Short mmCIF file of C-alpha atoms in Angstrom, two decimals:
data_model
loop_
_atom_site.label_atom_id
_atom_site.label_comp_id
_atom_site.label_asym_id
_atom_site.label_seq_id
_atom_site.Cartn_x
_atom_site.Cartn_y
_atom_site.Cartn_z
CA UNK A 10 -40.25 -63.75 26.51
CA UNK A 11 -41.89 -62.74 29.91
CA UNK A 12 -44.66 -59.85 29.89
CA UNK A 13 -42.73 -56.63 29.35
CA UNK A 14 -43.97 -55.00 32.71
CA UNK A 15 -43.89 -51.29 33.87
CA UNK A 16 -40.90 -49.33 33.77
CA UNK A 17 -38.85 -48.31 37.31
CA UNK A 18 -39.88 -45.47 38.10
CA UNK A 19 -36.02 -44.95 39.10
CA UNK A 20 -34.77 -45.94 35.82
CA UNK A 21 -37.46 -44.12 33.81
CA UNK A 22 -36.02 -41.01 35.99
CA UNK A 23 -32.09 -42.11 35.34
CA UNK A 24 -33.04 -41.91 31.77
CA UNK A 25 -34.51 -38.71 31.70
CA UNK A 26 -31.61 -36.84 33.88
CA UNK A 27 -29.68 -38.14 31.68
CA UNK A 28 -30.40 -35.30 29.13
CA UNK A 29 -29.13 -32.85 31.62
CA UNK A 30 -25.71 -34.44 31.68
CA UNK A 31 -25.60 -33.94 28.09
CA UNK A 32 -26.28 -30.16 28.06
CA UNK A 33 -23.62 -29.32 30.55
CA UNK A 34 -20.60 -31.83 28.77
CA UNK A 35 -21.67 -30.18 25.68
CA UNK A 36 -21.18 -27.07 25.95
CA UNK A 37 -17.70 -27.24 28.41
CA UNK A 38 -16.98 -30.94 28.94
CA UNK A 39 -15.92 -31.33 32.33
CA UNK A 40 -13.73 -28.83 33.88
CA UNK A 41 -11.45 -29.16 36.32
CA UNK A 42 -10.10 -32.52 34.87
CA UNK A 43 -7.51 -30.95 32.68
CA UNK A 44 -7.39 -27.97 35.06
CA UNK A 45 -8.83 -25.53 32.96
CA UNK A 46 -11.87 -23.53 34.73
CA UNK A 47 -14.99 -23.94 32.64
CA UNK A 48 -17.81 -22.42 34.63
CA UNK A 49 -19.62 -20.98 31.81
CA UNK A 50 -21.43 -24.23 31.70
CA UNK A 51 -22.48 -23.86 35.13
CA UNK A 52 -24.83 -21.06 34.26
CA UNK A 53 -27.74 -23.07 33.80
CA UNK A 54 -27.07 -25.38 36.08
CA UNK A 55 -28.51 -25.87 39.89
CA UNK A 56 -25.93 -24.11 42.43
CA UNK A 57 -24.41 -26.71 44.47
CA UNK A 58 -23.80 -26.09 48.35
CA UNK A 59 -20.24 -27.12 48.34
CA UNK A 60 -18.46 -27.43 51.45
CA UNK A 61 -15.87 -29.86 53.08
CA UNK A 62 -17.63 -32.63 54.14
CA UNK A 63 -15.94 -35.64 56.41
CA UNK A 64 -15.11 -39.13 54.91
CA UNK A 65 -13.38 -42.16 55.91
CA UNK A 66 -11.36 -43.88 53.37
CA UNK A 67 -9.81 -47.19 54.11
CA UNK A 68 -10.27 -46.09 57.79
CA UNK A 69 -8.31 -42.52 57.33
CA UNK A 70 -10.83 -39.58 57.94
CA UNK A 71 -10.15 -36.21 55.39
CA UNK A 72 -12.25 -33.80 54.58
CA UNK A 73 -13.58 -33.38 50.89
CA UNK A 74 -15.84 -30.44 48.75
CA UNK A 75 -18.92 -32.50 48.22
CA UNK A 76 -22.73 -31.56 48.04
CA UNK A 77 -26.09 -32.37 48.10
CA UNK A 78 -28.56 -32.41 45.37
CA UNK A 79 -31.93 -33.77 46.19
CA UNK A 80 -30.93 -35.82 48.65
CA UNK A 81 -28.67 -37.39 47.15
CA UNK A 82 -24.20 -36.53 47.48
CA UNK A 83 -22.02 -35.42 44.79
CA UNK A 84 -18.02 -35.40 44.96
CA UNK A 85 -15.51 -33.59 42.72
CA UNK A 86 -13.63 -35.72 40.35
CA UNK A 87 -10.48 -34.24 41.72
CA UNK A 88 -11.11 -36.25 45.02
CA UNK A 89 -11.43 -39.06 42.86
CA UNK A 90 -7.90 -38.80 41.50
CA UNK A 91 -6.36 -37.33 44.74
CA UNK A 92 -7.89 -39.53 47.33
CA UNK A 93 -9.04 -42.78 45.88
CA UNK A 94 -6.33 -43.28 43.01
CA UNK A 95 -8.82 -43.21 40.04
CA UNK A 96 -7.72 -41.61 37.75
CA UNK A 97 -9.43 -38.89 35.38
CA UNK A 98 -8.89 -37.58 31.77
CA UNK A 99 -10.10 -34.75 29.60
CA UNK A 100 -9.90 -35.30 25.63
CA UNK A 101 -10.72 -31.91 24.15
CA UNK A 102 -11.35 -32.87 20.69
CA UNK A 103 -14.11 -35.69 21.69
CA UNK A 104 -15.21 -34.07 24.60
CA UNK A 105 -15.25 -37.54 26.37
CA UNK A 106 -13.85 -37.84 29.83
CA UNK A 107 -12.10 -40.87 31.31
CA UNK A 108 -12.30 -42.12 34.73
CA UNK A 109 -9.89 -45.22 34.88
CA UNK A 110 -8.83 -47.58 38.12
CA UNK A 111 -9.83 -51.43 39.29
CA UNK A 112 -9.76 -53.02 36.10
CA UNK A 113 -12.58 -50.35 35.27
CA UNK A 114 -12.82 -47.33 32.49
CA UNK A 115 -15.95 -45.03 33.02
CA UNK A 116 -16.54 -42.84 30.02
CA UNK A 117 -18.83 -39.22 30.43
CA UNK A 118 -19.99 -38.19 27.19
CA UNK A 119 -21.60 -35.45 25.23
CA UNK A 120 -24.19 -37.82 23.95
CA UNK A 121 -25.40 -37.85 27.20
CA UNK A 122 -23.74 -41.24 28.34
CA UNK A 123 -21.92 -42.58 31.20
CA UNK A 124 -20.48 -45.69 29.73
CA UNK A 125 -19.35 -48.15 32.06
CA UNK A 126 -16.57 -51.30 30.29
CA UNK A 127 -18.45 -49.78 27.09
CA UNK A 128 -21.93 -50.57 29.16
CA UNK A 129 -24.36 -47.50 28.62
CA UNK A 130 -25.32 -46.31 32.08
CA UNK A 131 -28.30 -44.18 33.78
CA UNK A 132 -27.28 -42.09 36.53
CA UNK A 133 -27.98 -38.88 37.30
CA UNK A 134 -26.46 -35.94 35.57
CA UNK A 135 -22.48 -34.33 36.57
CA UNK A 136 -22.59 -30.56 37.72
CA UNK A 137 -19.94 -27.75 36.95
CA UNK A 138 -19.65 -25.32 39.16
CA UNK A 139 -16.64 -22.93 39.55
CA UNK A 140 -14.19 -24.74 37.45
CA UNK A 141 -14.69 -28.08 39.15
CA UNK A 142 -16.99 -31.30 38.45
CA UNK A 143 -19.36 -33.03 40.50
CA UNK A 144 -20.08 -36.45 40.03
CA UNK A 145 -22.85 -38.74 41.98
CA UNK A 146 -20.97 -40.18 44.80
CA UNK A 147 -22.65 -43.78 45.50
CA UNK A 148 -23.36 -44.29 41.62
CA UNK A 149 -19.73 -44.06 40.70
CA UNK A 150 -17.97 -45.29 43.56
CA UNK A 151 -20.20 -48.48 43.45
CA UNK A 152 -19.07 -48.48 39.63
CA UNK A 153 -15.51 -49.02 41.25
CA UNK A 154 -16.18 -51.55 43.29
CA UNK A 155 -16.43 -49.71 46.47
CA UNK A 156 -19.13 -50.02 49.35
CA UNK A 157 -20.18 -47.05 50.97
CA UNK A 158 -21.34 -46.37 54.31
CA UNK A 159 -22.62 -43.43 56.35
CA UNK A 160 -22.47 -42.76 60.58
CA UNK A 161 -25.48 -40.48 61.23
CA UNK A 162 -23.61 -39.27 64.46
CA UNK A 163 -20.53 -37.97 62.66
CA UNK A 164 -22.22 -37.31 59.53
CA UNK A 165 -19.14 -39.20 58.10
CA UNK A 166 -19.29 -40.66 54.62
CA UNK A 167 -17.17 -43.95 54.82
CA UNK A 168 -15.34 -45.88 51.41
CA UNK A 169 -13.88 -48.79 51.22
CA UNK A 170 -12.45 -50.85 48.37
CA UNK A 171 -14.31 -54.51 48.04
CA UNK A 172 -12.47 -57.36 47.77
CA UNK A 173 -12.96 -58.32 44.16
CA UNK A 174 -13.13 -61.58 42.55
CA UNK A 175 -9.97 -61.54 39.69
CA UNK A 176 -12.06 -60.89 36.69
CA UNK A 177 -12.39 -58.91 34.02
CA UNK A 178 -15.02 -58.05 31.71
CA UNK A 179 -15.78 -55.72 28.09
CA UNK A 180 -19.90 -55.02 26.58
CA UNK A 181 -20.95 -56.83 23.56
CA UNK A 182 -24.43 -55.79 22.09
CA UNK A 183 -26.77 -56.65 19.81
CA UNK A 184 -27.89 -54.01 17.65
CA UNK A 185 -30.81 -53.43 15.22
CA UNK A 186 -32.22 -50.35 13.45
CA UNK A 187 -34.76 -49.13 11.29
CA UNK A 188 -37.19 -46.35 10.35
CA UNK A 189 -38.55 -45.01 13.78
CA UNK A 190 -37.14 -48.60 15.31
CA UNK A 191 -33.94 -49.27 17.53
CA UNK A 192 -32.86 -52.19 19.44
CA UNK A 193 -29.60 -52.14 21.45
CA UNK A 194 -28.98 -54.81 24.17
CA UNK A 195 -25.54 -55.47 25.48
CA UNK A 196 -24.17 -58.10 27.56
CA UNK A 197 -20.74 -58.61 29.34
CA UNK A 198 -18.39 -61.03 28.61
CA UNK A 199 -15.75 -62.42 31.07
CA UNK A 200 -11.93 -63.43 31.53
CA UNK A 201 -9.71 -64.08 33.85
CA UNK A 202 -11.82 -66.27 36.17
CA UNK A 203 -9.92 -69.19 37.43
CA UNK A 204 -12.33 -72.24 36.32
CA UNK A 205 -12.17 -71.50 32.37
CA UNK A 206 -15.45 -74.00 32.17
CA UNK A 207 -17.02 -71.66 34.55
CA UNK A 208 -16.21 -69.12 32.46
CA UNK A 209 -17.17 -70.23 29.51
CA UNK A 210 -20.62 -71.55 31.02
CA UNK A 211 -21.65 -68.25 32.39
CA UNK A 212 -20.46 -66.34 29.14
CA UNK A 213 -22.56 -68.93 27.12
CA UNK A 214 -25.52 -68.26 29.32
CA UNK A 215 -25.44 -64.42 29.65
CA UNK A 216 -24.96 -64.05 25.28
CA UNK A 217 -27.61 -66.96 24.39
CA UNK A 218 -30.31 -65.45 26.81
CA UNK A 219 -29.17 -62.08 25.14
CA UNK A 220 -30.29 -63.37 21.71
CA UNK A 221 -32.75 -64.81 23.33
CA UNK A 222 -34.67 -61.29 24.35
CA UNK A 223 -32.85 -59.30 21.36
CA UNK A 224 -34.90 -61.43 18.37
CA UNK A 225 -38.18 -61.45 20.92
CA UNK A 226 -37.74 -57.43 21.17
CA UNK A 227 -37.11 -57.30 17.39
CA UNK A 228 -40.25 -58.93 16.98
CA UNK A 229 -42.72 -56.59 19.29
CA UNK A 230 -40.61 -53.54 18.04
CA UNK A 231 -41.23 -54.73 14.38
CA UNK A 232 -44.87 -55.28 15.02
CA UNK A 233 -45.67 -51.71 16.95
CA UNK A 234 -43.30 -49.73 13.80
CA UNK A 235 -46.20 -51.42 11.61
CA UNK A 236 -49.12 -50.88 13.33
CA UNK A 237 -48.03 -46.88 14.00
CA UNK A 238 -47.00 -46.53 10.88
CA UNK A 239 -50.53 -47.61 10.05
CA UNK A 240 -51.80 -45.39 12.53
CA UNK A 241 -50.24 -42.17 10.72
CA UNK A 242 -51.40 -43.12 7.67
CA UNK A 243 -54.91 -42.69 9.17
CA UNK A 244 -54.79 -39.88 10.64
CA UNK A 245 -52.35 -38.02 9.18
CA UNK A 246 -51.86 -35.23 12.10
CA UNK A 247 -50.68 -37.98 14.38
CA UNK A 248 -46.58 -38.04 14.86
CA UNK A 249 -45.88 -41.35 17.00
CA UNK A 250 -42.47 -41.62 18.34
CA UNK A 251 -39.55 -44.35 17.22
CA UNK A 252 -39.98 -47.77 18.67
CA UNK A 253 -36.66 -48.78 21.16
CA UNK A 254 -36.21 -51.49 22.83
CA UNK A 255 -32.77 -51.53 25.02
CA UNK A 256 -31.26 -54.20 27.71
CA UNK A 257 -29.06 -52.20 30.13
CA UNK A 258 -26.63 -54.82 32.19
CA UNK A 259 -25.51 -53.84 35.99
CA UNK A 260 -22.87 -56.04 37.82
CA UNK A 261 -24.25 -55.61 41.29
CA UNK A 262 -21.79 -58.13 42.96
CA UNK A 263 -18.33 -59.57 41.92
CA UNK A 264 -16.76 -61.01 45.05
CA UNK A 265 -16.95 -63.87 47.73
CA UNK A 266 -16.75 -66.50 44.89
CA UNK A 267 -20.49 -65.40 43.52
CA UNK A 268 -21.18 -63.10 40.70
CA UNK A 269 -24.31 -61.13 40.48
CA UNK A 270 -25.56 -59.67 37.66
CA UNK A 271 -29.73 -58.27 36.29
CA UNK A 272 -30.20 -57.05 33.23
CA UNK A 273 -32.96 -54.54 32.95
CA UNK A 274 -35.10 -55.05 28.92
CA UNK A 275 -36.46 -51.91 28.79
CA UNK A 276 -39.24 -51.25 25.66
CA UNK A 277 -41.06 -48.30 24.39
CA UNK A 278 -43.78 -48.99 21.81
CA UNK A 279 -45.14 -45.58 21.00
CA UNK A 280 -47.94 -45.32 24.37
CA UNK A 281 -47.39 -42.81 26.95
CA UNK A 282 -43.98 -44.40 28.69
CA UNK A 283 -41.95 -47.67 27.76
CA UNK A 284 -41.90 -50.57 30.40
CA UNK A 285 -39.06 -52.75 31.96
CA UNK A 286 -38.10 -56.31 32.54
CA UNK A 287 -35.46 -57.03 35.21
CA UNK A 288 -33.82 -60.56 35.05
CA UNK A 289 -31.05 -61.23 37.73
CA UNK A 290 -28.32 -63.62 37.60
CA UNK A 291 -26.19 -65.10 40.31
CA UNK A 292 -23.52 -68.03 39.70
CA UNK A 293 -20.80 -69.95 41.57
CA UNK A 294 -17.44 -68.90 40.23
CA UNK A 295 -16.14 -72.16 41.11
CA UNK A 296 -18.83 -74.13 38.99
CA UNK A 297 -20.50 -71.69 36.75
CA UNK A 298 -24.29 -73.17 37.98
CA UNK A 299 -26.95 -70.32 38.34
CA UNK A 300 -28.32 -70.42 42.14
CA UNK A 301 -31.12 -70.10 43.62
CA UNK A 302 -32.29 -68.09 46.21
CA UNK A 303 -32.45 -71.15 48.75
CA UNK A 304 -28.58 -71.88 47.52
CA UNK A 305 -27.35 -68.27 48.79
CA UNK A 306 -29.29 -68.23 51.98
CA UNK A 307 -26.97 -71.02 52.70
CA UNK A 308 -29.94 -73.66 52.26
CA UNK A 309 -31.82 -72.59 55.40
CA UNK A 310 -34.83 -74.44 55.65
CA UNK A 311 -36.74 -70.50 57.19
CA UNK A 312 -35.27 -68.69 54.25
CA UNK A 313 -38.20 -67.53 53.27
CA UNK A 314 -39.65 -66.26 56.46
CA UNK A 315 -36.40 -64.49 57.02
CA UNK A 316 -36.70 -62.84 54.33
CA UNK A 317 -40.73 -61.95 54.78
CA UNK A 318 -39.70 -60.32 58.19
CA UNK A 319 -36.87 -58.40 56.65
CA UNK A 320 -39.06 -57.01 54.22
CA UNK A 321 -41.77 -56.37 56.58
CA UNK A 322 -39.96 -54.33 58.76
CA UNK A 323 -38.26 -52.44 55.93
CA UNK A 324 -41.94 -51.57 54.51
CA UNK A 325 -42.62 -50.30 58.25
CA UNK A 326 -39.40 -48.33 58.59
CA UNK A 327 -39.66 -47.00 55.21
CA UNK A 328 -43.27 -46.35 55.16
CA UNK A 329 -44.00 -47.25 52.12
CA UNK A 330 -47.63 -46.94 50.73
CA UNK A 331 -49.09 -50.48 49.49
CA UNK A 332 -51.56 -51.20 46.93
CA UNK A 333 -52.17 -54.66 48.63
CA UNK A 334 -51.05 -55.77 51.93
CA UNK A 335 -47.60 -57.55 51.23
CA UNK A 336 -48.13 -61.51 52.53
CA UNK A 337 -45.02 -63.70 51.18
CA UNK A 338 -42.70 -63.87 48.40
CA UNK A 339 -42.51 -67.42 46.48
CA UNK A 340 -39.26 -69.87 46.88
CA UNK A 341 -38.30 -69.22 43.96
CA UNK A 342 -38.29 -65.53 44.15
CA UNK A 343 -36.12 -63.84 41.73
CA UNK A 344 -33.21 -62.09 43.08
CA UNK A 345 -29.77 -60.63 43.11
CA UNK A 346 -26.50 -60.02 45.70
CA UNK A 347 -25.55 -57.18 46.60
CA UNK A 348 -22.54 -55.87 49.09
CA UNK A 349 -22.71 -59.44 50.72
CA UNK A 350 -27.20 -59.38 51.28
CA UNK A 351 -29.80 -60.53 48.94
CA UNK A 352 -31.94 -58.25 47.83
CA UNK A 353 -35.48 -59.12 46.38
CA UNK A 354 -37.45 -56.06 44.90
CA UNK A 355 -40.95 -55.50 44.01
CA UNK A 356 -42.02 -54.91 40.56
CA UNK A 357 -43.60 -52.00 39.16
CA UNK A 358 -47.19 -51.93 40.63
CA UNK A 359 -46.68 -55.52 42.25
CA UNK A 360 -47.44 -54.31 45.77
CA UNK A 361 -46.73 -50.05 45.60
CA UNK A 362 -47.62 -47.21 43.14
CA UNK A 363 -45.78 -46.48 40.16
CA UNK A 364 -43.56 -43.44 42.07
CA UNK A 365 -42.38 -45.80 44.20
CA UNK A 366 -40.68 -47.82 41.26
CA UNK A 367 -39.11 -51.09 42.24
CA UNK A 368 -38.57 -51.11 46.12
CA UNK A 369 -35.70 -53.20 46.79
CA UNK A 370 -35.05 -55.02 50.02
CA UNK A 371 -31.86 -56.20 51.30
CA UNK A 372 -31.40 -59.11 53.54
CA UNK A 373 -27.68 -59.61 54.73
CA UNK A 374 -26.62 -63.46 54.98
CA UNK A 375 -25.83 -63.15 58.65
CA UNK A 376 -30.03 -63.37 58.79
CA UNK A 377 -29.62 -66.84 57.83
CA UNK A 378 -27.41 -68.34 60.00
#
């Protein structure tokens, strides 16, 4: 197994908003799904500025209570239902809603969850406010296989359903636990694809290399349990905490022919914060054969100093702050598709400070041509 390297600043963040998704569903679930106004759990809550805000869906512009929070938007789950046609439930005795539609079920939970195809998800946390929800617009709509877009001069929030490769997929996971130790890593497995050997290629791939980092994280886990629980035998006023190790799976594209996956190996060993390991995936549907980065930028002999000056100007326009001037990736860069680009990232103190997390770049395949 590869060096277990810093954790994402993002997803050490998604983790810990997480916790704030759990107080509100709690206490009140998430009102306005069933229709029944629940704004007691709102109390401790940040008050959203709701207004109507303008979208375009599929082209059609309407006007929709959304809000800001930190920069980033929030919709209401009723706009969900109403406008997009995915549909929401409310199960009072679990306290579990269901958001259903494309071949997709998206579960919010009380444990503090959003489960995605049974995939455990970090986002950040749903807001009740006034009877209604509020959900993170990009994170879920992306979920549901939609792109989003945004015009600056109408301040209009466009969606629009991708065309989808016919697939289907559920979580399996791996699963180990002990005192002050737990491993979970899950990893999806696929039906309905057209070329069963690609299928059954790519599923063979995705659950060995699963095993793969599930009995190397057993290992370190089981070796850092032992050598803190040696530590607290020593000096008995020291409390370490558990051991986890957990592999978080994110389909980033599923259409075009091409499937894009990473799979984020996240491990905490009892220091001051865990670290992460991202490992990306793309294969030909029609095939089932991994490619490489060279392979989706259509074999262009400048691929790489495409992508340098794509990156180069992003660094510029986003003014990011660099520990080391950024020269070149390699070749063989690791990588993943998204929304029809490539996107390369840097990893955790690679090239920029640890609040920057992993910077991701994306490079659309028109660049190659």
């Amino acid at each position: 197994m590869a060096m277990i390297r810093k954790a994402s600043h993002s997803f050490v963040l998604r983790r810990a908003k997480i916790a704030a998704l759990a107080a509100t569903l709690a206490v009140a679930g998430v009102a306005g799904v069933a229709g029944t106004a629940r704004a007691d759990a709102a109390a401790s809550q940040t008050q959203l500025q709701v207004s109507a805000r303008p979208f375009a869906i599929d082209g059609k512009k309407v006007y929709l209570p959304a809000a800001l929070v930190n920069g980033e938007s929030y919709i209401g789950l009723r706009s969900l239902n109403d406008q997009l046609g995915i549909a929401t439930s409310w199960d009072p005795k679990t306290k579990v809603t269901t958001l259903t539609g494309r071949g997709r079920t998206m579960q919010l939970t009380p444990a503090s969850e959003y489960r995605l195809n049974g995939e455990r998800l970090y986002a950040s946390p749903a807001y009740i406010q006034a009877g209604s929800t509020f959900v993170p617009l990009r994170f879920v709509l992306e979920s549901f296989g939609y792109s989003i877009g945004y015009d600056a001069s109408s301040k209009t929030v466009s969606i629009a359903p991708i065309a989808e490769n016919g697939l289907s997929w559920k979580t399996e996971q791996l699963t180990h636990a002990a005192t002050k130790l737990s491993l979970t890593v899950s990893y999806p497995v696929f039906s309905g694809m057209e070329n069963q050997e690609a299928q059954a290629k790519i599923n063979a791939k995705l659950k060995a290399d699963a095993e793969k980092y599930a009995a190397s994280g057993r290992q370190t886990l089981e070796k850092a349990a032992k050598d803190n629980a040696d530590a607290e035998k020593s000096y008995p006023d020291t409390n370490i905490p558990p051991v986890e190790y957990e592999g978080i799976y994110t389909i980033a594209q599923n259409s075009a022919g091409l499937l894009s996956l990473y799979v984020d190996y996240y491990v905490y060993l009892g220091g001051a914060h865990g670290g992460t390991e991202r490992v990306p995936y793309t294969f030909d549907l029609k095939t089932g054969n991994l490619l490489t980065l060279k392979d989706v930028a259509g074999g262009s002999a400048d691929y790489v100093p495409i992508i340098n000056r794509a990156i180069q100007t992003q660094i510029k326009e986003r003014k990011l702050d660099l520990l080391a001037p950024f020269k070149t990736i390699e070749a063989d860069r690791p990588f993943f598709m998204k929304n029809g680009a490539v996107v390369v990232y840097f990893e955790q103190y690679e090239y920029t400070p640890y609040a920057a997390g992993m910077p991701e770049f994306a490079v659309p395949l028109s660049a190659f041509k």
